[in-house]
């Protein structure tokens, strides 16, 4: 199937995740390893990792998400073990992992530092953590553009006290959290620098637009000057 023949949702998804997959590919090359996807939700990443031949466990507190994960894995004919639980109890739920994915989760936990310390406990020596978090500066811009000026201002100053919309992180804050938890950061990429700004209809109607946008996302992902515009930041650490 050519890129233009893929469903629109899949093509849009590719513009948002291509940079993450590029960074993860070398980590997941080679023989089968134990991969833990903490807060893996409905398994968008987990099933693709399982398709590469790895043993994948998703730990997530949501039974609905785990049911959807199960359906998705069955449809694709891959095995993914779903375990209901949260990051606080991780050490009691899994034995250890060679690769841990923590994508879109530090935003929603009460204590991101404690969550990373727990992940550090379950990551085997020499293993890799793939951390994907929402990036603060882009979130400030998004709120301002939506007319939510007080929220933009609150986010500019740091985490809003209510934390209702979840934590947001600058690259420096995410790096500091990782270092304080005992990790060494090995790569940093900006993710979705343009993907969320481009109208979906443009990707749907313009032949070749998705592939060109993915190429642009890749090109800017390592450019420090574009990092503050990235909706998410992806860090690999060990
Ligand atoms: C934004 S979704 C991200 C899903 C997936 N990782 C992805 O990248 O598509 C956040 C997920 O974190 C899960 N979650 C919420 N609180 C959690 C906690 N304390 N520990 C682990 N997972 C949690 C939610 O159930 C949800 O599936």
PDB file of C-alpha atoms and ligand atoms in Angstrom:
ATOM      1  CA  UNK A   1       0.000   0.000   0.000  1.00  0.00           C
ATOM      2  CA  UNK A   2       1.458   3.381  -0.965  1.00  0.00           C
ATOM      3  CA  UNK A   3       1.531   6.241   1.573  1.00  0.00           C
ATOM      4  CA  UNK A   4      -1.364   8.025  -0.169  1.00  0.00           C
ATOM      5  CA  UNK A   5      -3.536   4.876  -0.065  1.00  0.00           C
ATOM      6  CA  UNK A   6      -3.280   4.518   3.721  1.00  0.00           C
ATOM      7  CA  UNK A   7      -6.286   5.709   5.782  1.00  0.00           C
ATOM      8  CA  UNK A   8      -6.196   9.419   6.696  1.00  0.00           C
ATOM      9  CA  UNK A   9      -5.914   8.702  10.448  1.00  0.00           C
ATOM     10  CA  UNK A  10      -2.909   6.468   9.834  1.00  0.00           C
ATOM     11  CA  UNK A  11      -1.211   9.084   7.660  1.00  0.00           C
ATOM     12  CA  UNK A  12      -1.765  11.796  10.286  1.00  0.00           C
ATOM     13  CA  UNK A  13      -0.465   9.403  12.950  1.00  0.00           C
ATOM     14  CA  UNK A  14       2.709   8.914  10.939  1.00  0.00           C
ATOM     15  CA  UNK A  15       3.405  12.653  10.942  1.00  0.00           C
ATOM     16  CA  UNK A  16       3.186  12.598  14.750  1.00  0.00           C
ATOM     17  CA  UNK A  17       5.204   9.485  15.523  1.00  0.00           C
ATOM     18  CA  UNK A  18       7.809   9.108  12.749  1.00  0.00           C
ATOM     19  CA  UNK A  19      10.496  10.939  14.741  1.00  0.00           C
ATOM     20  CA  UNK A  20       9.897   8.741  17.808  1.00  0.00           C
ATOM     21  CA  UNK A  21      10.103   5.561  15.724  1.00  0.00           C
ATOM     22  CA  UNK A  22      13.307   6.747  14.048  1.00  0.00           C
ATOM     23  CA  UNK A  23      14.943   7.140  17.469  1.00  0.00           C
ATOM     24  CA  UNK A  24      13.551   3.842  18.779  1.00  0.00           C
ATOM     25  CA  UNK A  25      14.389   1.701  15.734  1.00  0.00           C
ATOM     26  CA  UNK A  26      18.080   1.145  16.607  1.00  0.00           C
ATOM     27  CA  UNK A  27      17.100   0.326  20.213  1.00  0.00           C
ATOM     28  CA  UNK A  28      14.648  -2.345  19.031  1.00  0.00           C
ATOM     29  CA  UNK A  29      16.858  -3.861  16.357  1.00  0.00           C
ATOM     30  CA  UNK A  30      18.248  -7.319  17.002  1.00  0.00           C
ATOM     31  CA  UNK A  31      17.108 -10.182  19.183  1.00  0.00           C
ATOM     32  CA  UNK A  32      13.893 -10.219  21.201  1.00  0.00           C
ATOM     33  CA  UNK A  33      13.936  -8.272  24.457  1.00  0.00           C
ATOM     34  CA  UNK A  34      11.444  -7.566  27.252  1.00  0.00           C
ATOM     35  CA  UNK A  35       9.692  -4.277  26.600  1.00  0.00           C
ATOM     36  CA  UNK A  36       7.513  -2.591  29.202  1.00  0.00           C
ATOM     37  CA  UNK A  37       5.086   0.082  28.013  1.00  0.00           C
ATOM     38  CA  UNK A  38       4.007   1.926  31.149  1.00  0.00           C
ATOM     39  CA  UNK A  39       0.712   3.711  30.566  1.00  0.00           C
ATOM     40  CA  UNK A  40       0.672   2.071  27.144  1.00  0.00           C
ATOM     41  CA  UNK A  41      -3.070   2.682  26.847  1.00  0.00           C
ATOM     42  CA  UNK A  42      -4.728   1.089  23.839  1.00  0.00           C
ATOM     43  CA  UNK A  43      -1.385  -0.113  22.536  1.00  0.00           C
ATOM     44  CA  UNK A  44      -0.596   2.087  19.537  1.00  0.00           C
ATOM     45  CA  UNK A  45       3.117   1.659  20.239  1.00  0.00           C
ATOM     46  CA  UNK A  46       2.996  -1.687  22.025  1.00  0.00           C
ATOM     47  CA  UNK A  47       1.529  -3.700  19.151  1.00  0.00           C
ATOM     48  CA  UNK A  48       4.052  -2.327  16.702  1.00  0.00           C
ATOM     49  CA  UNK A  49       6.885  -3.266  19.052  1.00  0.00           C
ATOM     50  CA  UNK A  50       5.374  -6.753  19.406  1.00  0.00           C
ATOM     51  CA  UNK A  51       5.230  -7.007  15.606  1.00  0.00           C
ATOM     52  CA  UNK A  52       9.023  -6.608  15.654  1.00  0.00           C
ATOM     53  CA  UNK A  53       9.187  -9.825  17.701  1.00  0.00           C
ATOM     54  CA  UNK A  54       9.688  -8.426  21.200  1.00  0.00           C
ATOM     55  CA  UNK A  55       7.931  -9.575  24.387  1.00  0.00           C
ATOM     56  CA  UNK A  56       5.745  -6.624  25.332  1.00  0.00           C
ATOM     57  CA  UNK A  57       3.914  -5.900  28.569  1.00  0.00           C
ATOM     58  CA  UNK A  58       1.578  -2.933  28.914  1.00  0.00           C
ATOM     59  CA  UNK A  59       0.842  -1.728  32.448  1.00  0.00           C
ATOM     60  CA  UNK A  60      -2.083   0.697  32.553  1.00  0.00           C
ATOM     61  CA  UNK A  61      -4.725   1.550  35.176  1.00  0.00           C
ATOM     62  CA  UNK A  62      -7.558   1.720  32.620  1.00  0.00           C
ATOM     63  CA  UNK A  63      -9.476  -1.535  32.046  1.00  0.00           C
ATOM     64  CA  UNK A  64     -11.088  -0.017  28.949  1.00  0.00           C
ATOM     65  CA  UNK A  65      -7.708   0.795  27.447  1.00  0.00           C
ATOM     66  CA  UNK A  66      -6.462  -2.721  28.204  1.00  0.00           C
ATOM     67  CA  UNK A  67      -9.538  -4.240  26.536  1.00  0.00           C
ATOM     68  CA  UNK A  68      -8.926  -2.128  23.430  1.00  0.00           C
ATOM     69  CA  UNK A  69      -5.266  -3.165  23.503  1.00  0.00           C
ATOM     70  CA  UNK A  70      -6.300  -6.801  23.632  1.00  0.00           C
ATOM     71  CA  UNK A  71      -8.605  -6.390  20.608  1.00  0.00           C
ATOM     72  CA  UNK A  72      -5.929  -4.544  18.656  1.00  0.00           C
ATOM     73  CA  UNK A  73      -3.289  -7.186  19.410  1.00  0.00           C
ATOM     74  CA  UNK A  74      -5.680 -10.022  18.385  1.00  0.00           C
ATOM     75  CA  UNK A  75      -6.532  -8.281  15.120  1.00  0.00           C
ATOM     76  CA  UNK A  76      -2.841  -8.078  14.276  1.00  0.00           C
ATOM     77  CA  UNK A  77      -2.095 -11.575  15.552  1.00  0.00           C
ATOM     78  CA  UNK A  78       0.526 -10.471  18.084  1.00  0.00           C
ATOM     79  CA  UNK A  79       0.864 -11.228  21.777  1.00  0.00           C
ATOM     80  CA  UNK A  80       0.931  -8.269  24.190  1.00  0.00           C
ATOM     81  CA  UNK A  81       0.475  -8.876  27.907  1.00  0.00           C
ATOM     82  CA  UNK A  82      -1.828  -6.335  29.503  1.00  0.00           C
ATOM     83  CA  UNK A  83      -1.575  -5.771  33.263  1.00  0.00           C
ATOM     84  CA  UNK A  84      -3.844  -3.446  35.197  1.00  0.00           C
ATOM     85  CA  UNK A  85      -1.843  -1.223  37.487  1.00  0.00           C
ATOM     86  CA  UNK A  86      -0.042   2.072  37.712  1.00  0.00           C
ATOM     87  CA  UNK A  87       3.475   3.315  37.839  1.00  0.00           C
ATOM     88  CA  UNK A  88       3.546   3.449  41.649  1.00  0.00           C
ATOM     89  CA  UNK A  89       3.162  -0.313  41.940  1.00  0.00           C
ATOM     90  CA  UNK A  90       5.347  -1.173  38.968  1.00  0.00           C
ATOM     91  CA  UNK A  91       8.101  -2.956  40.864  1.00  0.00           C
ATOM     92  CA  UNK A  92       5.558  -5.498  42.179  1.00  0.00           C
ATOM     93  CA  UNK A  93       3.943  -6.037  38.773  1.00  0.00           C
ATOM     94  CA  UNK A  94       6.887  -6.722  36.459  1.00  0.00           C
ATOM     95  CA  UNK A  95      10.183  -8.492  36.944  1.00  0.00           C
ATOM     96  CA  UNK A  96      12.336  -6.154  34.911  1.00  0.00           C
ATOM     97  CA  UNK A  97      12.595  -4.779  31.394  1.00  0.00           C
ATOM     98  CA  UNK A  98      15.308  -4.167  28.818  1.00  0.00           C
ATOM     99  CA  UNK A  99      13.377  -1.301  27.246  1.00  0.00           C
ATOM    100  CA  UNK A 100      10.752   0.861  28.964  1.00  0.00           C
ATOM    101  CA  UNK A 101       8.396   3.096  26.991  1.00  0.00           C
ATOM    102  CA  UNK A 102       6.886   5.927  29.022  1.00  0.00           C
ATOM    103  CA  UNK A 103       4.932   7.932  26.464  1.00  0.00           C
ATOM    104  CA  UNK A 104       2.422  10.575  27.478  1.00  0.00           C
ATOM    105  CA  UNK A 105       2.355   9.418  31.091  1.00  0.00           C
ATOM    106  CA  UNK A 106       4.567  11.747  33.164  1.00  0.00           C
ATOM    107  CA  UNK A 107       2.019  14.458  32.355  1.00  0.00           C
ATOM    108  CA  UNK A 108      -0.730  12.644  34.262  1.00  0.00           C
ATOM    109  CA  UNK A 109       1.043  11.168  37.283  1.00  0.00           C
ATOM    110  CA  UNK A 110       1.022  12.982  40.640  1.00  0.00           C
ATOM    111  CA  UNK A 111       4.778  12.896  41.082  1.00  0.00           C
ATOM    112  CA  UNK A 112       6.876  12.651  37.888  1.00  0.00           C
ATOM    113  CA  UNK A 113      10.155  12.367  39.852  1.00  0.00           C
ATOM    114  CA  UNK A 114       8.858   9.406  41.883  1.00  0.00           C
ATOM    115  CA  UNK A 115       7.540   7.767  38.684  1.00  0.00           C
ATOM    116  CA  UNK A 116      10.974   7.978  37.041  1.00  0.00           C
ATOM    117  CA  UNK A 117      12.646   6.597  40.171  1.00  0.00           C
ATOM    118  CA  UNK A 118      10.302   3.578  40.018  1.00  0.00           C
ATOM    119  CA  UNK A 119      10.962   3.081  36.306  1.00  0.00           C
ATOM    120  CA  UNK A 120      14.691   3.178  37.076  1.00  0.00           C
ATOM    121  CA  UNK A 121      14.163   0.244  39.481  1.00  0.00           C
ATOM    122  CA  UNK A 122      12.571  -1.984  36.834  1.00  0.00           C
ATOM    123  CA  UNK A 123      14.916  -1.065  33.972  1.00  0.00           C
ATOM    124  CA  UNK A 124      17.669  -3.651  33.715  1.00  0.00           C
ATOM    125  CA  UNK A 125      21.330  -2.498  33.634  1.00  0.00           C
ATOM    126  CA  UNK A 126      22.209  -1.364  30.100  1.00  0.00           C
ATOM    127  CA  UNK A 127      18.515  -0.941  29.260  1.00  0.00           C
ATOM    128  CA  UNK A 128      16.894   2.045  27.566  1.00  0.00           C
ATOM    129  CA  UNK A 129      14.064   4.332  28.616  1.00  0.00           C
ATOM    130  CA  UNK A 130      12.054   6.024  25.876  1.00  0.00           C
ATOM    131  CA  UNK A 131      10.396   9.073  27.419  1.00  0.00           C
ATOM    132  CA  UNK A 132       7.859  11.158  25.505  1.00  0.00           C
ATOM    133  CA  UNK A 133       6.423  14.196  27.276  1.00  0.00           C
ATOM    134  CA  UNK A 134       4.337  17.247  26.415  1.00  0.00           C
ATOM    135  CA  UNK A 135       6.533  20.286  25.932  1.00  0.00           C
ATOM    136  CA  UNK A 136       5.752  23.394  27.955  1.00  0.00           C
ATOM    137  CA  UNK A 137       6.508  26.215  25.478  1.00  0.00           C
ATOM    138  CA  UNK A 138       4.331  24.748  22.723  1.00  0.00           C
ATOM    139  CA  UNK A 139       1.546  24.239  25.259  1.00  0.00           C
ATOM    140  CA  UNK A 140       1.722  27.934  26.235  1.00  0.00           C
ATOM    141  CA  UNK A 141       1.426  28.931  22.560  1.00  0.00           C
ATOM    142  CA  UNK A 142      -1.466  26.497  21.984  1.00  0.00           C
ATOM    143  CA  UNK A 143      -3.419  27.897  24.925  1.00  0.00           C
ATOM    144  CA  UNK A 144      -2.788  31.493  23.879  1.00  0.00           C
ATOM    145  CA  UNK A 145      -3.882  30.763  20.294  1.00  0.00           C
ATOM    146  CA  UNK A 146      -7.076  29.198  21.623  1.00  0.00           C
ATOM    147  CA  UNK A 147      -7.779  32.381  23.613  1.00  0.00           C
ATOM    148  CA  UNK A 148      -7.079  30.759  26.988  1.00  0.00           C
ATOM    149  CA  UNK A 149      -4.784  33.568  28.114  1.00  0.00           C
ATOM    150  CA  UNK A 150      -4.894  33.017  31.925  1.00  0.00           C
ATOM    151  CA  UNK A 151      -4.103  29.316  31.388  1.00  0.00           C
ATOM    152  CA  UNK A 152      -1.244  30.249  29.053  1.00  0.00           C
ATOM    153  CA  UNK A 153       0.126  32.633  31.685  1.00  0.00           C
ATOM    154  CA  UNK A 154      -0.168  30.032  34.458  1.00  0.00           C
ATOM    155  CA  UNK A 155       1.674  27.468  32.350  1.00  0.00           C
ATOM    156  CA  UNK A 156       4.350  30.011  31.497  1.00  0.00           C
ATOM    157  CA  UNK A 157       5.102  30.374  35.204  1.00  0.00           C
ATOM    158  CA  UNK A 158       5.303  26.615  35.820  1.00  0.00           C
ATOM    159  CA  UNK A 159       2.821  23.813  36.512  1.00  0.00           C
ATOM    160  CA  UNK A 160      -0.608  25.295  37.289  1.00  0.00           C
ATOM    161  CA  UNK A 161      -1.490  24.571  40.942  1.00  0.00           C
ATOM    162  CA  UNK A 162      -4.590  22.516  40.066  1.00  0.00           C
ATOM    163  CA  UNK A 163      -2.589  20.384  37.623  1.00  0.00           C
ATOM    164  CA  UNK A 164      -5.939  19.687  35.935  1.00  0.00           C
ATOM    165  CA  UNK A 165      -4.496  19.684  32.453  1.00  0.00           C
ATOM    166  CA  UNK A 166      -1.446  17.745  33.557  1.00  0.00           C
ATOM    167  CA  UNK A 167       2.247  18.540  33.785  1.00  0.00           C
ATOM    168  CA  UNK A 168       4.183  20.077  30.917  1.00  0.00           C
ATOM    169  CA  UNK A 169       7.972  20.001  30.651  1.00  0.00           C
ATOM    170  CA  UNK A 170      10.717  21.990  29.014  1.00  0.00           C
ATOM    171  CA  UNK A 171      13.621  19.979  27.632  1.00  0.00           C
ATOM    172  CA  UNK A 172      15.702  21.194  30.561  1.00  0.00           C
ATOM    173  CA  UNK A 173      13.074  20.111  33.114  1.00  0.00           C
ATOM    174  CA  UNK A 174      12.694  16.651  31.557  1.00  0.00           C
ATOM    175  CA  UNK A 175      16.466  16.237  31.391  1.00  0.00           C
ATOM    176  CA  UNK A 176      16.887  17.317  35.017  1.00  0.00           C
ATOM    177  CA  UNK A 177      14.207  14.848  36.170  1.00  0.00           C
ATOM    178  CA  UNK A 178      15.955  12.025  34.320  1.00  0.00           C
ATOM    179  CA  UNK A 179      19.403  12.896  35.649  1.00  0.00           C
ATOM    180  CA  UNK A 180      18.081  13.206  39.200  1.00  0.00           C
ATOM    181  CA  UNK A 181      16.528   9.738  38.874  1.00  0.00           C
ATOM    182  CA  UNK A 182      19.921   8.305  37.884  1.00  0.00           C
ATOM    183  CA  UNK A 183      19.550   8.231  34.076  1.00  0.00           C
ATOM    184  CA  UNK A 184      21.984   9.383  31.433  1.00  0.00           C
ATOM    185  CA  UNK A 185      20.231  11.128  28.518  1.00  0.00           C
ATOM    186  CA  UNK A 186      21.489   9.834  25.169  1.00  0.00           C
ATOM    187  CA  UNK A 187      19.248  11.652  22.680  1.00  0.00           C
ATOM    188  CA  UNK A 188      16.686  14.465  22.544  1.00  0.00           C
ATOM    189  CA  UNK A 189      14.246  15.101  19.690  1.00  0.00           C
ATOM    190  CA  UNK A 190      11.466  17.575  19.125  1.00  0.00           C
ATOM    191  CA  UNK A 191       8.252  15.835  18.029  1.00  0.00           C
ATOM    192  CA  UNK A 192       5.253  17.379  16.208  1.00  0.00           C
ATOM    193  CA  UNK A 193       6.882  20.726  15.478  1.00  0.00           C
ATOM    194  CA  UNK A 194       4.520  21.357  12.541  1.00  0.00           C
ATOM    195  CA  UNK A 195       2.248  18.313  12.519  1.00  0.00           C
ATOM    196  CA  UNK A 196      -0.373  19.824  14.851  1.00  0.00           C
ATOM    197  CA  UNK A 197      -0.380  23.173  13.042  1.00  0.00           C
ATOM    198  CA  UNK A 198      -1.083  21.812   9.564  1.00  0.00           C
ATOM    199  CA  UNK A 199      -4.797  21.455   8.688  1.00  0.00           C
ATOM    200  CA  UNK A 200      -5.765  17.788   8.397  1.00  0.00           C
ATOM    201  CA  UNK A 201      -7.600  18.535   5.135  1.00  0.00           C
ATOM    202  CA  UNK A 202      -4.324  19.554   3.527  1.00  0.00           C
ATOM    203  CA  UNK A 203      -2.848  16.131   4.252  1.00  0.00           C
ATOM    204  CA  UNK A 204      -6.038  14.460   3.041  1.00  0.00           C
ATOM    205  CA  UNK A 205      -6.240  16.329  -0.252  1.00  0.00           C
ATOM    206  CA  UNK A 206      -2.687  17.156  -1.284  1.00  0.00           C
ATOM    207  CA  UNK A 207      -0.884  14.183  -2.848  1.00  0.00           C
ATOM    208  CA  UNK A 208       2.519  13.614  -1.250  1.00  0.00           C
ATOM    209  CA  UNK A 209       1.891  16.118   1.563  1.00  0.00           C
ATOM    210  CA  UNK A 210       2.122  13.515   4.349  1.00  0.00           C
ATOM    211  CA  UNK A 211       5.486  12.193   3.192  1.00  0.00           C
ATOM    212  CA  UNK A 212       6.811  15.741   2.768  1.00  0.00           C
ATOM    213  CA  UNK A 213       5.630  16.722   6.258  1.00  0.00           C
ATOM    214  CA  UNK A 214       7.247  13.626   7.786  1.00  0.00           C
ATOM    215  CA  UNK A 215      10.497  14.592   6.040  1.00  0.00           C
ATOM    216  CA  UNK A 216      10.227  18.127   7.450  1.00  0.00           C
ATOM    217  CA  UNK A 217       9.492  16.803  10.968  1.00  0.00           C
ATOM    218  CA  UNK A 218      12.609  14.631  10.740  1.00  0.00           C
ATOM    219  CA  UNK A 219      14.707  17.556   9.527  1.00  0.00           C
ATOM    220  CA  UNK A 220      13.761  19.862  12.422  1.00  0.00           C
ATOM    221  CA  UNK A 221      13.651  17.226  15.176  1.00  0.00           C
ATOM    222  CA  UNK A 222      17.298  17.750  16.151  1.00  0.00           C
ATOM    223  CA  UNK A 223      17.419  21.516  15.573  1.00  0.00           C
ATOM    224  CA  UNK A 224      17.620  23.177  18.986  1.00  0.00           C
ATOM    225  CA  UNK A 225      15.961  26.367  17.702  1.00  0.00           C
ATOM    226  CA  UNK A 226      12.772  24.410  16.863  1.00  0.00           C
ATOM    227  CA  UNK A 227      12.560  22.451  20.134  1.00  0.00           C
ATOM    228  CA  UNK A 228      10.441  25.101  21.915  1.00  0.00           C
ATOM    229  CA  UNK A 229       7.833  24.740  19.147  1.00  0.00           C
ATOM    230  CA  UNK A 230       7.561  20.974  19.469  1.00  0.00           C
ATOM    231  CA  UNK A 231       4.312  19.677  20.992  1.00  0.00           C
ATOM    232  CA  UNK A 232       6.295  16.848  22.562  1.00  0.00           C
ATOM    233  CA  UNK A 233       9.882  16.103  23.371  1.00  0.00           C
ATOM    234  CA  UNK A 234      11.299  12.591  23.084  1.00  0.00           C
ATOM    235  CA  UNK A 235      14.282  11.593  25.179  1.00  0.00           C
ATOM    236  CA  UNK A 236      16.183   8.322  25.195  1.00  0.00           C
ATOM    237  CA  UNK A 237      18.018   7.563  28.422  1.00  0.00           C
ATOM    238  CA  UNK A 238      19.844   4.697  30.026  1.00  0.00           C
TER     239      UNK A 238
HETATM  240  C1  LIG B   1      -2.082  10.089  27.005  1.00  0.00           C
HETATM  241  S1  LIG B   1      -2.300   8.362  27.307  1.00  0.00           S
HETATM  242  C2  LIG B   1      -0.845   7.729  26.525  1.00  0.00           C
HETATM  243  C3  LIG B   1      -1.055   6.350  25.963  1.00  0.00           C
HETATM  244  C4  LIG B   1       0.138   5.769  25.206  1.00  0.00           C
HETATM  245  N1  LIG B   1       1.328   5.671  26.063  1.00  0.00           N
HETATM  246  C5  LIG B   1       0.449   6.552  23.956  1.00  0.00           C
HETATM  247  O1  LIG B   1       1.520   7.131  23.856  1.00  0.00           O
HETATM  248  O2  LIG B   1      -0.398   6.553  23.051  1.00  0.00           O
HETATM  249  C6  LIG B   1      -1.904   8.226  29.040  1.00  0.00           C
HETATM  250  C7  LIG B   1      -2.051   6.837  29.577  1.00  0.00           C
HETATM  251  O3  LIG B   1      -1.513   6.799  30.905  1.00  0.00           O
HETATM  252  C8  LIG B   1      -2.356   5.988  31.686  1.00  0.00           C
HETATM  253  N2  LIG B   1      -2.142   6.385  33.099  1.00  0.00           N
HETATM  254  C9  LIG B   1      -2.799   7.323  33.823  1.00  0.00           C
HETATM  255  N3  LIG B   1      -2.299   7.384  35.079  1.00  0.00           N
HETATM  256  C10 LIG B   1      -1.313   6.448  35.165  1.00  0.00           C
HETATM  257  C11 LIG B   1      -0.435   6.015  36.199  1.00  0.00           C
HETATM  258  N4  LIG B   1      -0.480   6.576  37.426  1.00  0.00           N
HETATM  259  N5  LIG B   1       0.450   5.041  35.898  1.00  0.00           N
HETATM  260  C12 LIG B   1       0.481   4.485  34.678  1.00  0.00           C
HETATM  261  N6  LIG B   1      -0.321   4.851  33.655  1.00  0.00           N
HETATM  262  C13 LIG B   1      -1.209   5.819  33.893  1.00  0.00           C
HETATM  263  C14 LIG B   1      -3.756   6.248  31.164  1.00  0.00           C
HETATM  264  O4  LIG B   1      -4.664   5.222  31.499  1.00  0.00           O
HETATM  265  C15 LIG B   1      -3.483   6.336  29.658  1.00  0.00           C
HETATM  266  O5  LIG B   1      -3.608   5.091  29.028  1.00  0.00           O
END
